[in-house]
Amino acid sequence: MRRLAALFMLTLLGACSTVDDLSPLSPSASSSPTTVAVRAPRFADSKPHEWDSGAPWNYAVHGTDVSKYQTSVDWPSAKASGISFAFIKATEGGDRFDEYFNEHWARTKAAGVPRAAYHFFYFCTPAAQQARWFIQNVPVDRSAMPPVLDMEWNPKSPTCRLRPDAATVRAEMTTFLEIVERHYGKKPIIYTSVDFFDDNGLSTFRGYPYWLRSVAGHPREKYGSHPFTFWQYTGTGIVPGMTGKSDINVFNGSEAAWNKWLRQNTR
C-alpha cells in the first residue's frame, strides 16, 4: 500500500513540474543526445571577452557559421566538440556563390549537424534579383533549418559601399524575405549587427526570428528587449575540426526548447 501511495505522489509531482524553455539550461535538465552534441560547451577563444554577466557558456546549445574562409571542416570533430548546428554562406548579392557551400552543405548533413544556408545582402543589387540568385543556388531541403538573410554594412567592399536610408533598407528586406519564404515554405531568419540594427530601426521590424551579433556583451545589453533566437558571441573562437578563428553562436533557450524548435523548423 505504501508503494502505491509513493507512486501516486511521484505521478502528481511529475504532472506539476515545468520546464523553462526560454532560458539558459541548468545542468540538471534532461538531455537528448541525438540533437545536442555537447551540452553547454566552453570553447577556447584567441581573443576572449570578459563576460560580466550573461556568459554564453550558460546556454545549452552552441553552433557555428562558415564560408569559404574556413575552407574544409572536419564536421564530425566539430560536432564531437559541441557544435550542434551550422549556418553556411551560400550567396552574396546577385552573382556571387560561395565555392565551399556545396561541400559544407553535404558534409554537415552527413555528420548529422542541422544547418541553414545564408545570403549576404548587397546594396547595389535589387532585392528580388538577390532572392532569385539565392533560390537558384540553394536546394529545397525540408530537413534544413530556415534560410538566413545577413544584413550588415560592408564599408570595405571594393565595388559597393552604398548605405540606403532606413526605409529603403527595410523595404528591400521585406521583398527578399517574402520571396524566399514563399519558395522554401519557412520563415527566414535575420542576422544583423548592433550598428546596422540601430541605423535602420530594426527594433520595429518584427515578425521574423533574429540571429544577433554581440561579441562584447549579452544581446540584452546591446539590443535591449528585442527578441532573438540565436546569438553570435565571438568571431575568434577555436573549434576542433575548424581552421583558424571561428564564429560561435548559441541558441537562446534550453535543450528542450531547441529540440522543439528543430521539430518545428526542419520538416
PDB file of N, CA and C in Angstrom, residues 170-171 173-174 177-178 181 187-190 192 197 200-210 212 223-229:
ATOM      1  N   ARG A 170      14.574  48.587 -45.067  1.00  0.00           N
ATOM      2  CA  ARG A 170      13.501  47.719 -44.576  1.00  0.00           C
ATOM      3  C   ARG A 170      12.610  47.225 -45.714  1.00  0.00           C
ATOM      4  N   ALA A 171      12.384  48.075 -46.700  1.00  0.00           N
ATOM      5  CA  ALA A 171      11.570  47.664 -47.851  1.00  0.00           C
ATOM      6  C   ALA A 171      12.269  46.562 -48.649  1.00  0.00           C
ATOM      7  N   MET A 173      14.525  44.488 -47.497  1.00  0.00           N
ATOM      8  CA  MET A 173      14.499  43.282 -46.675  1.00  0.00           C
ATOM      9  C   MET A 173      13.173  42.546 -46.836  1.00  0.00           C
ATOM     10  N   THR A 174      12.087  43.299 -46.795  1.00  0.00           N
ATOM     11  CA  THR A 174      10.757  42.693 -46.919  1.00  0.00           C
ATOM     12  C   THR A 174      10.612  41.961 -48.240  1.00  0.00           C
ATOM     13  N   LEU A 177      12.779  38.700 -48.121  1.00  0.00           N
ATOM     14  CA  LEU A 177      12.242  37.725 -47.166  1.00  0.00           C
ATOM     15  C   LEU A 177      10.956  37.081 -47.671  1.00  0.00           C
ATOM     16  N   GLU A 178      10.084  37.862 -48.268  1.00  0.00           N
ATOM     17  CA  GLU A 178       8.816  37.312 -48.743  1.00  0.00           C
ATOM     18  C   GLU A 178       9.017  36.352 -49.905  1.00  0.00           C
ATOM     19  N   GLU A 181      10.641  33.132 -48.448  1.00  0.00           N
ATOM     20  CA  GLU A 181       9.693  32.359 -47.635  1.00  0.00           C
ATOM     21  C   GLU A 181       8.697  31.607 -48.511  1.00  0.00           C
ATOM     22  N   LYS A 187       9.753  30.568 -42.626  1.00  0.00           N
ATOM     23  CA  LYS A 187      10.019  31.987 -42.347  1.00  0.00           C
ATOM     24  C   LYS A 187      11.515  32.170 -42.129  1.00  0.00           C
ATOM     25  N   PRO A 188      12.182  33.014 -42.930  1.00  0.00           N
ATOM     26  CA  PRO A 188      13.637  33.175 -42.813  1.00  0.00           C
ATOM     27  C   PRO A 188      14.052  33.827 -41.492  1.00  0.00           C
ATOM     28  N   ILE A 189      15.318  33.627 -41.177  1.00  0.00           N
ATOM     29  CA  ILE A 189      15.966  34.221 -40.006  1.00  0.00           C
ATOM     30  C   ILE A 189      16.730  35.463 -40.467  1.00  0.00           C
ATOM     31  N   ILE A 190      16.752  36.503 -39.661  1.00  0.00           N
ATOM     32  CA  ILE A 190      17.519  37.714 -39.968  1.00  0.00           C
ATOM     33  C   ILE A 190      18.751  37.767 -39.076  1.00  0.00           C
ATOM     34  N   THR A 192      21.977  40.153 -38.005  1.00  0.00           N
ATOM     35  CA  THR A 192      22.405  41.549 -38.092  1.00  0.00           C
ATOM     36  C   THR A 192      23.357  41.897 -36.960  1.00  0.00           C
ATOM     37  N   PHE A 197      21.437  47.340 -36.917  1.00  0.00           N
ATOM     38  CA  PHE A 197      20.159  47.270 -36.215  1.00  0.00           C
ATOM     39  C   PHE A 197      19.698  48.668 -35.801  1.00  0.00           C
ATOM     40  N   ASN A 200      18.998  51.290 -38.825  1.00  0.00           N
ATOM     41  CA  ASN A 200      17.841  51.042 -39.688  1.00  0.00           C
ATOM     42  C   ASN A 200      16.545  50.759 -38.932  1.00  0.00           C
ATOM     43  N   GLY A 201      16.545  51.058 -37.656  1.00  0.00           N
ATOM     44  CA  GLY A 201      15.326  50.929 -36.874  1.00  0.00           C
ATOM     45  C   GLY A 201      14.737  49.539 -36.880  1.00  0.00           C
ATOM     46  N   LEU A 202      15.587  48.524 -36.786  1.00  0.00           N
ATOM     47  CA  LEU A 202      15.082  47.157 -36.867  1.00  0.00           C
ATOM     48  C   LEU A 202      14.348  46.716 -35.607  1.00  0.00           C
ATOM     49  N   SER A 203      14.389  47.545 -34.582  1.00  0.00           N
ATOM     50  CA  SER A 203      13.583  47.225 -33.400  1.00  0.00           C
ATOM     51  C   SER A 203      12.100  47.211 -33.746  1.00  0.00           C
ATOM     52  N   THR A 204      11.727  47.894 -34.833  1.00  0.00           N
ATOM     53  CA  THR A 204      10.333  47.915 -35.278  1.00  0.00           C
ATOM     54  C   THR A 204      10.062  46.891 -36.372  1.00  0.00           C
ATOM     55  N   PHE A 205      11.086  46.202 -36.827  1.00  0.00           N
ATOM     56  CA  PHE A 205      10.937  45.231 -37.917  1.00  0.00           C
ATOM     57  C   PHE A 205      10.736  43.858 -37.280  1.00  0.00           C
ATOM     58  N   ARG A 206       9.496  43.538 -36.998  1.00  0.00           N
ATOM     59  CA  ARG A 206       9.170  42.320 -36.253  1.00  0.00           C
ATOM     60  C   ARG A 206       8.597  41.251 -37.183  1.00  0.00           C
ATOM     61  N   GLY A 207       8.327  40.103 -36.603  1.00  0.00           N
ATOM     62  CA  GLY A 207       7.690  39.025 -37.346  1.00  0.00           C
ATOM     63  C   GLY A 207       8.646  37.977 -37.869  1.00  0.00           C
ATOM     64  N   TYR A 208       9.951  38.162 -37.600  1.00  0.00           N
ATOM     65  CA  TYR A 208      10.954  37.198 -38.042  1.00  0.00           C
ATOM     66  C   TYR A 208      11.864  36.832 -36.871  1.00  0.00           C
ATOM     67  N   PRO A 209      12.373  35.602 -36.854  1.00  0.00           N
ATOM     68  CA  PRO A 209      13.373  35.255 -35.832  1.00  0.00           C
ATOM     69  C   PRO A 209      14.675  35.973 -36.132  1.00  0.00           C
ATOM     70  N   TYR A 210      15.370  36.394 -35.086  1.00  0.00           N
ATOM     71  CA  TYR A 210      16.624  37.134 -35.242  1.00  0.00           C
ATOM     72  C   TYR A 210      17.818  36.327 -34.733  1.00  0.00           C
ATOM     73  N   LEU A 212      21.441  37.556 -33.639  1.00  0.00           N
ATOM     74  CA  LEU A 212      22.098  38.821 -33.331  1.00  0.00           C
ATOM     75  C   LEU A 212      23.584  38.645 -33.028  1.00  0.00           C
ATOM     76  N   TYR A 223      20.923  45.258 -27.573  1.00  0.00           N
ATOM     77  CA  TYR A 223      19.699  45.353 -28.362  1.00  0.00           C
ATOM     78  C   TYR A 223      18.456  45.578 -27.496  1.00  0.00           C
ATOM     79  N   GLY A 224      18.661  45.785 -26.212  1.00  0.00           N
ATOM     80  CA  GLY A 224      17.535  45.980 -25.324  1.00  0.00           C
ATOM     81  C   GLY A 224      16.686  44.726 -25.207  1.00  0.00           C
ATOM     82  N   SER A 225      15.381  44.904 -25.288  1.00  0.00           N
ATOM     83  CA  SER A 225      14.456  43.781 -25.100  1.00  0.00           C
ATOM     84  C   SER A 225      14.099  43.081 -26.405  1.00  0.00           C
ATOM     85  N   HIS A 226      14.775  43.434 -27.506  1.00  0.00           N
ATOM     86  CA  HIS A 226      14.422  42.825 -28.792  1.00  0.00           C
ATOM     87  C   HIS A 226      14.615  41.310 -28.725  1.00  0.00           C
ATOM     88  N   PRO A 227      13.616  40.530 -29.125  1.00  0.00           N
ATOM     89  CA  PRO A 227      13.744  39.068 -29.039  1.00  0.00           C
ATOM     90  C   PRO A 227      14.765  38.524 -30.024  1.00  0.00           C
ATOM     91  N   PHE A 228      15.402  37.427 -29.662  1.00  0.00           N
ATOM     92  CA  PHE A 228      16.357  36.785 -30.559  1.00  0.00           C
ATOM     93  C   PHE A 228      16.299  35.277 -30.363  1.00  0.00           C
ATOM     94  N   THR A 229      16.598  34.566 -31.445  1.00  0.00           N
ATOM     95  CA  THR A 229      16.615  33.104 -31.417  1.00  0.00           C
ATOM     96  C   THR A 229      18.036  32.585 -31.332  1.00  0.00           C
TER      97      THR A 229
END
